[in-house]
Amino acid sequence: MEKCWFIDCHCHLTAEEFRQDINDVIEKSKKAGVRACVSVTEQQSEFEEVIDLAERYPESVMACFGIHPIQSSANGHRSVTVQLFKSLGQKSAMVAVVSTAVTWIGLDFTPWFVSTSQQREEQQKVFALQLDIAKQLDLPVNVHSRSAGRQTIAFLKEQGIWNALLHNFAGRPSVALEGVQAGFCFSFPPAVTRNDQRAKLIRQIPLENICLETDSPSLGPKKEERNEPEKIRIACQYIAAVKEVSVETVCEVTTCNALKLFPKVHQRLKE
């Protein structure tokens, strides 16, 4: 695999787990063939951190900005609201920088976080506001869809979004194929190797609609260990085995898919 190189389409390099050794993490990823890490935000507090990382490692870290549908608070976690979103001044923060994509946005209808129709409606309103930003800035979207795969894909189509990545998608194959028909991409982390539940899904999604991610520091091959971008080849090898094609083929096609999906990554790598 020496000639292969990768793009990690969804990771969290601003996570607390990387605070002490981020330089080593990035250097290891380079040696493993990872040319670019699309580092996403979950909350506004990460915006300045990811900008700083992108400035320190311009050849490796591609910054993305967005507000996740589930927000951390002093009392645990809560579903995002329009009021909270507007209080963050998120649009001005995103317009002020050159963003690779609008992310980490989407819907999360996990029952223990979201129990009412009002909460689901609020999430959809915030999702729509961020999709409007993506359309205004002509940026792709990097989308979360936990317990809401069908609703998320339908909503993206309703909002006129066609350049989207469904990260760590775990919905039904029939739902994923609706996204495939719309031209969406789906990315999978190393955690897919822990069991074979995703195999049927991966088998049915065309390789031309698949990208690679690590979701570092989470979703590695071993739950108890910190995940890193260098482990992206594990996801690549698993997908190759499921689809019965060479690892080199998966590497080449998924990298091409990522470059099409994220034009600013492609532009940065050519500079």
Tab-separated table of C-alpha atoms in Angstrom:
chain	number	residue	atom	x	y	z
A	1	MET	CA	0.000	0.000	0.000
A	2	GLU	CA	3.008	2.295	-0.291
A	3	LYS	CA	1.522	4.161	-3.255
A	4	CYS	CA	-1.871	4.665	-1.618
A	5	TRP	CA	-2.755	7.748	0.333
A	6	PHE	CA	-5.829	8.582	2.323
A	7	ILE	CA	-8.125	11.408	3.361
A	8	ASP	CA	-9.667	11.093	6.813
A	9	CYS	CA	-13.061	12.648	6.086
A	10	HIS	CA	-14.199	12.973	9.688
A	11	CYS	CA	-12.070	13.231	12.825
A	12	HIS	CA	-11.880	15.332	16.000
A	13	LEU	CA	-8.330	16.607	16.347
A	14	THR	CA	-9.416	19.225	18.890
A	15	ALA	CA	-10.519	16.506	21.311
A	16	GLU	CA	-9.117	16.492	24.818
A	17	GLU	CA	-7.487	13.109	24.114
A	18	PHE	CA	-5.088	14.759	21.644
A	19	ARG	CA	-4.092	17.807	23.689
A	20	GLN	CA	-0.753	16.420	24.875
A	21	ASP	CA	0.600	14.870	21.676
A	22	ILE	CA	-1.196	16.298	18.651
A	23	ASN	CA	2.089	16.801	16.788
A	24	ASP	CA	2.987	13.129	17.172
A	25	VAL	CA	-0.516	12.122	16.098
A	26	ILE	CA	-0.267	14.155	12.908
A	27	GLU	CA	3.256	12.957	12.141
A	28	LYS	CA	2.169	9.326	12.537
A	29	SER	CA	-0.787	9.940	10.239
A	30	LYS	CA	1.530	11.307	7.551
A	31	LYS	CA	3.756	8.257	7.773
A	32	ALA	CA	0.652	6.068	7.426
A	33	GLY	CA	-0.263	7.802	4.165
A	34	VAL	CA	-2.946	10.173	5.445
A	35	ARG	CA	-2.590	13.304	3.335
A	36	ALA	CA	-5.431	15.279	4.902
A	37	CYS	CA	-7.530	15.157	8.066
A	38	VAL	CA	-10.916	16.850	7.903
A	39	SER	CA	-11.214	17.986	11.525
A	40	VAL	CA	-14.786	18.723	12.581
A	41	THR	CA	-16.267	20.714	15.450
A	42	GLU	CA	-19.118	19.821	17.751
A	43	GLN	CA	-19.490	23.082	19.663
A	44	GLN	CA	-18.540	26.715	19.195
A	45	SER	CA	-15.842	26.390	21.857
A	46	GLU	CA	-13.820	24.331	19.362
A	47	PHE	CA	-13.862	26.897	16.548
A	48	GLU	CA	-10.709	28.763	17.532
A	49	GLU	CA	-8.915	25.516	18.346
A	50	VAL	CA	-9.522	23.978	14.937
A	51	ILE	CA	-8.516	27.231	13.224
A	52	ASP	CA	-5.278	27.150	15.193
A	53	LEU	CA	-4.609	23.535	14.186
A	54	ALA	CA	-5.262	24.312	10.527
A	55	GLU	CA	-2.819	27.208	10.696
A	56	ARG	CA	-0.161	25.142	12.487
A	57	TYR	CA	-0.525	22.185	10.117
A	58	PRO	CA	-1.815	23.700	6.855
A	59	GLU	CA	-0.658	20.704	4.824
A	60	SER	CA	-2.544	18.194	6.984
A	61	VAL	CA	-5.495	19.666	8.897
A	62	MET	CA	-8.571	20.916	7.085
A	63	ALA	CA	-10.919	22.876	9.353
A	64	CYS	CA	-14.694	22.425	9.370
A	65	PHE	CA	-17.271	24.264	11.426
A	66	GLY	CA	-20.721	23.402	12.684
A	67	ILE	CA	-22.956	22.787	15.675
A	68	HIS	CA	-23.877	19.207	16.583
A	69	PRO	CA	-27.552	18.361	17.273
A	70	ILE	CA	-26.656	17.197	20.793
A	71	GLN	CA	-24.833	19.765	22.900
A	72	SER	CA	-22.894	19.284	26.125
A	73	SER	CA	-24.001	21.345	29.109
A	74	ALA	CA	-23.379	21.630	32.824
A	75	ASN	CA	-26.260	19.225	33.360
A	76	GLY	CA	-25.159	16.627	30.833
A	77	HIS	CA	-26.358	16.663	27.233
A	78	ARG	CA	-29.282	18.442	25.626
A	79	SER	CA	-30.832	18.637	22.213
A	80	VAL	CA	-29.853	21.807	20.345
A	81	THR	CA	-32.382	24.624	20.043
A	82	VAL	CA	-32.724	27.549	17.646
A	83	GLN	CA	-32.246	29.929	20.553
A	84	LEU	CA	-28.985	28.246	21.526
A	85	PHE	CA	-27.780	28.188	17.940
A	86	LYS	CA	-28.456	31.879	17.388
A	87	SER	CA	-26.818	32.794	20.690
A	88	LEU	CA	-23.567	31.259	19.432
A	89	GLY	CA	-23.277	33.659	16.521
A	90	GLN	CA	-22.284	30.672	14.436
A	91	LYS	CA	-22.829	32.109	10.993
A	92	SER	CA	-20.416	35.002	11.497
A	93	ALA	CA	-17.822	32.616	12.887
A	94	MET	CA	-18.059	30.378	9.847
A	95	VAL	CA	-18.053	33.163	7.279
A	96	ALA	CA	-14.942	34.643	8.873
A	97	VAL	CA	-12.788	31.638	7.948
A	98	VAL	CA	-12.182	29.464	4.934
A	99	SER	CA	-14.065	26.323	5.843
A	100	THR	CA	-13.657	22.953	4.163
A	101	ALA	CA	-17.260	22.001	4.904
A	102	VAL	CA	-20.204	22.724	7.164
A	103	THR	CA	-20.053	20.098	9.881
A	104	TRP	CA	-20.728	18.414	12.366
A	105	ILE	CA	-24.431	18.974	11.740
A	106	GLY	CA	-27.478	16.773	11.338
A	107	LEU	CA	-30.113	14.989	13.359
A	108	ASP	CA	-29.838	12.819	16.452
A	109	PHE	CA	-33.074	11.252	17.626
A	110	THR	CA	-31.479	8.939	20.196
A	111	PRO	CA	-34.364	8.357	22.682
A	112	TRP	CA	-32.412	9.110	25.867
A	113	PHE	CA	-31.368	12.500	24.425
A	114	VAL	CA	-34.474	13.404	22.441
A	115	SER	CA	-37.878	12.346	23.731
A	116	THR	CA	-40.336	14.904	22.352
A	117	SER	CA	-41.539	15.993	18.919
A	118	GLN	CA	-40.668	19.580	19.854
A	119	GLN	CA	-37.014	18.620	20.335
A	120	ARG	CA	-36.951	16.873	16.968
A	121	GLU	CA	-38.528	19.909	15.292
A	122	GLU	CA	-35.964	22.223	16.898
A	123	GLN	CA	-33.140	20.040	15.629
A	124	GLN	CA	-34.564	20.200	12.119
A	125	LYS	CA	-34.772	23.997	12.292
A	126	VAL	CA	-31.137	24.274	13.393
A	127	PHE	CA	-30.151	21.752	10.718
A	128	ALA	CA	-31.936	23.854	8.082
A	129	LEU	CA	-30.178	27.028	9.250
A	130	GLN	CA	-26.785	25.379	8.874
A	131	LEU	CA	-27.684	23.887	5.506
A	132	ASP	CA	-28.559	27.415	4.361
A	133	ILE	CA	-25.050	28.495	5.335
A	134	ALA	CA	-23.614	25.632	3.312
A	135	LYS	CA	-25.612	26.684	0.277
A	136	GLN	CA	-24.605	30.334	0.665
A	137	LEU	CA	-20.919	29.414	0.924
A	138	ASP	CA	-21.135	26.620	-1.670
A	139	LEU	CA	-19.725	24.079	0.786
A	140	PRO	CA	-20.390	20.359	1.241
A	141	VAL	CA	-21.926	19.115	4.472
A	142	ASN	CA	-20.551	16.465	6.829
A	143	VAL	CA	-23.624	14.968	8.463
A	144	HIS	CA	-24.526	13.147	11.677
A	145	SER	CA	-27.626	10.926	11.496
A	146	ARG	CA	-27.861	8.766	14.614
A	147	SER	CA	-31.260	7.082	14.995
A	148	ALA	CA	-32.466	9.329	12.167
A	149	GLY	CA	-31.017	7.972	8.932
A	150	ARG	CA	-34.188	8.080	6.849
A	151	GLN	CA	-35.245	11.465	8.225
A	152	THR	CA	-31.804	12.963	7.600
A	153	ILE	CA	-31.561	11.826	3.995
A	154	ALA	CA	-35.104	12.969	3.253
A	155	PHE	CA	-34.422	16.341	4.866
A	156	LEU	CA	-31.210	16.865	2.881
A	157	LYS	CA	-33.102	16.256	-0.349
A	158	GLU	CA	-35.958	18.534	0.707
A	159	GLN	CA	-33.459	21.313	1.418
A	160	GLY	CA	-31.788	20.958	-1.970
A	161	ILE	CA	-28.488	19.581	-0.661
A	162	TRP	CA	-26.657	17.236	-3.021
A	163	ASN	CA	-23.039	17.400	-1.869
A	164	ALA	CA	-23.176	15.546	1.438
A	165	LEU	CA	-21.259	12.989	3.458
A	166	LEU	CA	-23.227	10.761	5.837
A	167	HIS	CA	-20.549	9.961	8.401
A	168	ASN	CA	-20.537	6.650	10.291
A	169	PHE	CA	-23.893	5.802	8.753
A	170	ALA	CA	-25.685	2.943	10.490
A	171	GLY	CA	-29.115	2.972	8.869
A	172	ARG	CA	-30.795	0.345	6.750
A	173	PRO	CA	-29.317	-0.464	3.317
A	174	SER	CA	-32.608	0.552	1.678
A	175	VAL	CA	-32.337	3.981	3.303
A	176	ALA	CA	-28.696	4.341	2.294
A	177	LEU	CA	-29.602	3.564	-1.305
A	178	GLU	CA	-31.999	6.530	-1.263
A	179	GLY	CA	-28.954	8.627	-0.415
A	180	VAL	CA	-26.904	6.938	-3.126
A	181	GLN	CA	-29.558	7.882	-5.683
A	182	ALA	CA	-29.234	11.491	-4.512
A	183	GLY	CA	-25.457	11.328	-4.983
A	184	PHE	CA	-24.515	11.340	-1.292
A	185	CYS	CA	-21.381	9.697	0.087
A	186	PHE	CA	-21.085	7.486	3.163
A	187	SER	CA	-17.998	7.110	5.333
A	188	PHE	CA	-17.013	4.317	7.707
A	189	PRO	CA	-14.492	4.242	10.596
A	190	PRO	CA	-12.234	1.411	11.831
A	191	ALA	CA	-14.914	0.394	14.350
A	192	VAL	CA	-16.729	-1.441	11.551
A	193	THR	CA	-14.285	-4.287	12.156
A	194	ARG	CA	-15.687	-4.993	15.641
A	195	ASN	CA	-18.660	-6.892	14.219
A	196	ASP	CA	-20.236	-7.646	10.866
A	197	GLN	CA	-23.379	-5.549	11.248
A	198	ARG	CA	-22.175	-3.008	8.682
A	199	ALA	CA	-21.044	-5.588	6.136
A	200	LYS	CA	-24.431	-5.835	4.405
A	201	LEU	CA	-24.671	-2.050	4.256
A	202	ILE	CA	-21.144	-1.627	2.869
A	203	ARG	CA	-21.725	-4.414	0.366
A	204	GLN	CA	-24.752	-2.627	-1.108
A	205	ILE	CA	-23.379	0.914	-1.255
A	206	PRO	CA	-21.366	1.399	-4.468
A	207	LEU	CA	-17.670	2.017	-3.865
A	208	GLU	CA	-18.076	5.284	-5.797
A	209	ASN	CA	-20.217	6.531	-2.889
A	210	ILE	CA	-17.893	5.484	-0.057
A	211	CYS	CA	-15.275	7.516	1.813
A	212	LEU	CA	-13.027	6.693	4.748
A	213	GLU	CA	-12.965	8.242	8.201
A	214	THR	CA	-11.647	7.467	11.665
A	215	ASP	CA	-13.893	9.635	13.879
A	216	SER	CA	-10.785	9.874	16.074
A	217	PRO	CA	-10.417	9.657	19.007
A	218	SER	CA	-13.532	7.423	19.038
A	219	LEU	CA	-14.623	4.441	16.932
A	220	GLY	CA	-11.301	2.669	16.626
A	221	PRO	CA	-10.807	-1.070	16.130
A	222	LYS	CA	-10.642	-1.542	19.915
A	223	LYS	CA	-13.236	0.294	21.975
A	224	GLU	CA	-10.972	0.785	24.979
A	225	GLU	CA	-8.114	2.340	22.975
A	226	ARG	CA	-7.747	5.851	21.588
A	227	ASN	CA	-8.333	5.964	17.859
A	228	GLU	CA	-6.069	8.006	15.562
A	229	PRO	CA	-6.062	9.025	11.875
A	230	GLU	CA	-3.221	6.585	11.157
A	231	LYS	CA	-5.686	3.729	11.699
A	232	ILE	CA	-7.754	4.684	8.662
A	233	ARG	CA	-6.168	1.846	6.677
A	234	ILE	CA	-8.035	-0.607	8.943
A	235	ALA	CA	-11.360	0.676	7.598
A	236	CYS	CA	-9.940	0.507	4.077
A	237	GLN	CA	-8.870	-3.112	4.508
A	238	TYR	CA	-12.253	-4.113	5.944
A	239	ILE	CA	-14.185	-2.522	3.078
A	240	ALA	CA	-11.901	-4.221	0.568
A	241	ALA	CA	-12.547	-7.606	2.188
A	242	VAL	CA	-16.326	-7.069	2.258
A	243	LYS	CA	-16.454	-5.952	-1.360
A	244	GLU	CA	-13.899	-8.544	-2.489
A	245	VAL	CA	-11.671	-6.006	-4.224
A	246	SER	CA	-8.078	-5.004	-3.614
A	247	VAL	CA	-7.098	-2.669	-0.808
A	248	GLU	CA	-5.418	-0.475	-3.407
A	249	THR	CA	-8.702	-0.143	-5.299
A	250	VAL	CA	-10.587	0.952	-2.185
A	251	CYS	CA	-7.815	3.376	-1.286
A	252	GLU	CA	-7.749	4.948	-4.753
A	253	VAL	CA	-11.515	5.207	-5.239
A	254	THR	CA	-12.327	6.498	-1.754
A	255	THR	CA	-9.613	9.140	-2.008
A	256	CYS	CA	-10.986	10.287	-5.368
A	257	ASN	CA	-14.466	10.408	-3.839
A	258	ALA	CA	-13.198	12.567	-0.976
A	259	LEU	CA	-11.446	14.989	-3.309
A	260	LYS	CA	-14.667	15.424	-5.299
A	261	LEU	CA	-16.680	15.857	-2.129
A	262	PHE	CA	-14.299	18.408	-0.587
A	263	PRO	CA	-13.028	20.685	-3.392
A	264	LYS	CA	-11.116	22.879	-0.933
A	265	VAL	CA	-9.156	19.877	0.288
A	266	HIS	CA	-8.289	19.091	-3.317
A	267	GLN	CA	-7.226	22.696	-3.881
A	268	ARG	CA	-5.105	22.769	-0.725
A	269	LEU	CA	-3.285	19.555	-1.628
A	270	LYS	CA	-2.407	20.942	-5.060
A	271	GLU	CA	-0.845	24.101	-3.614
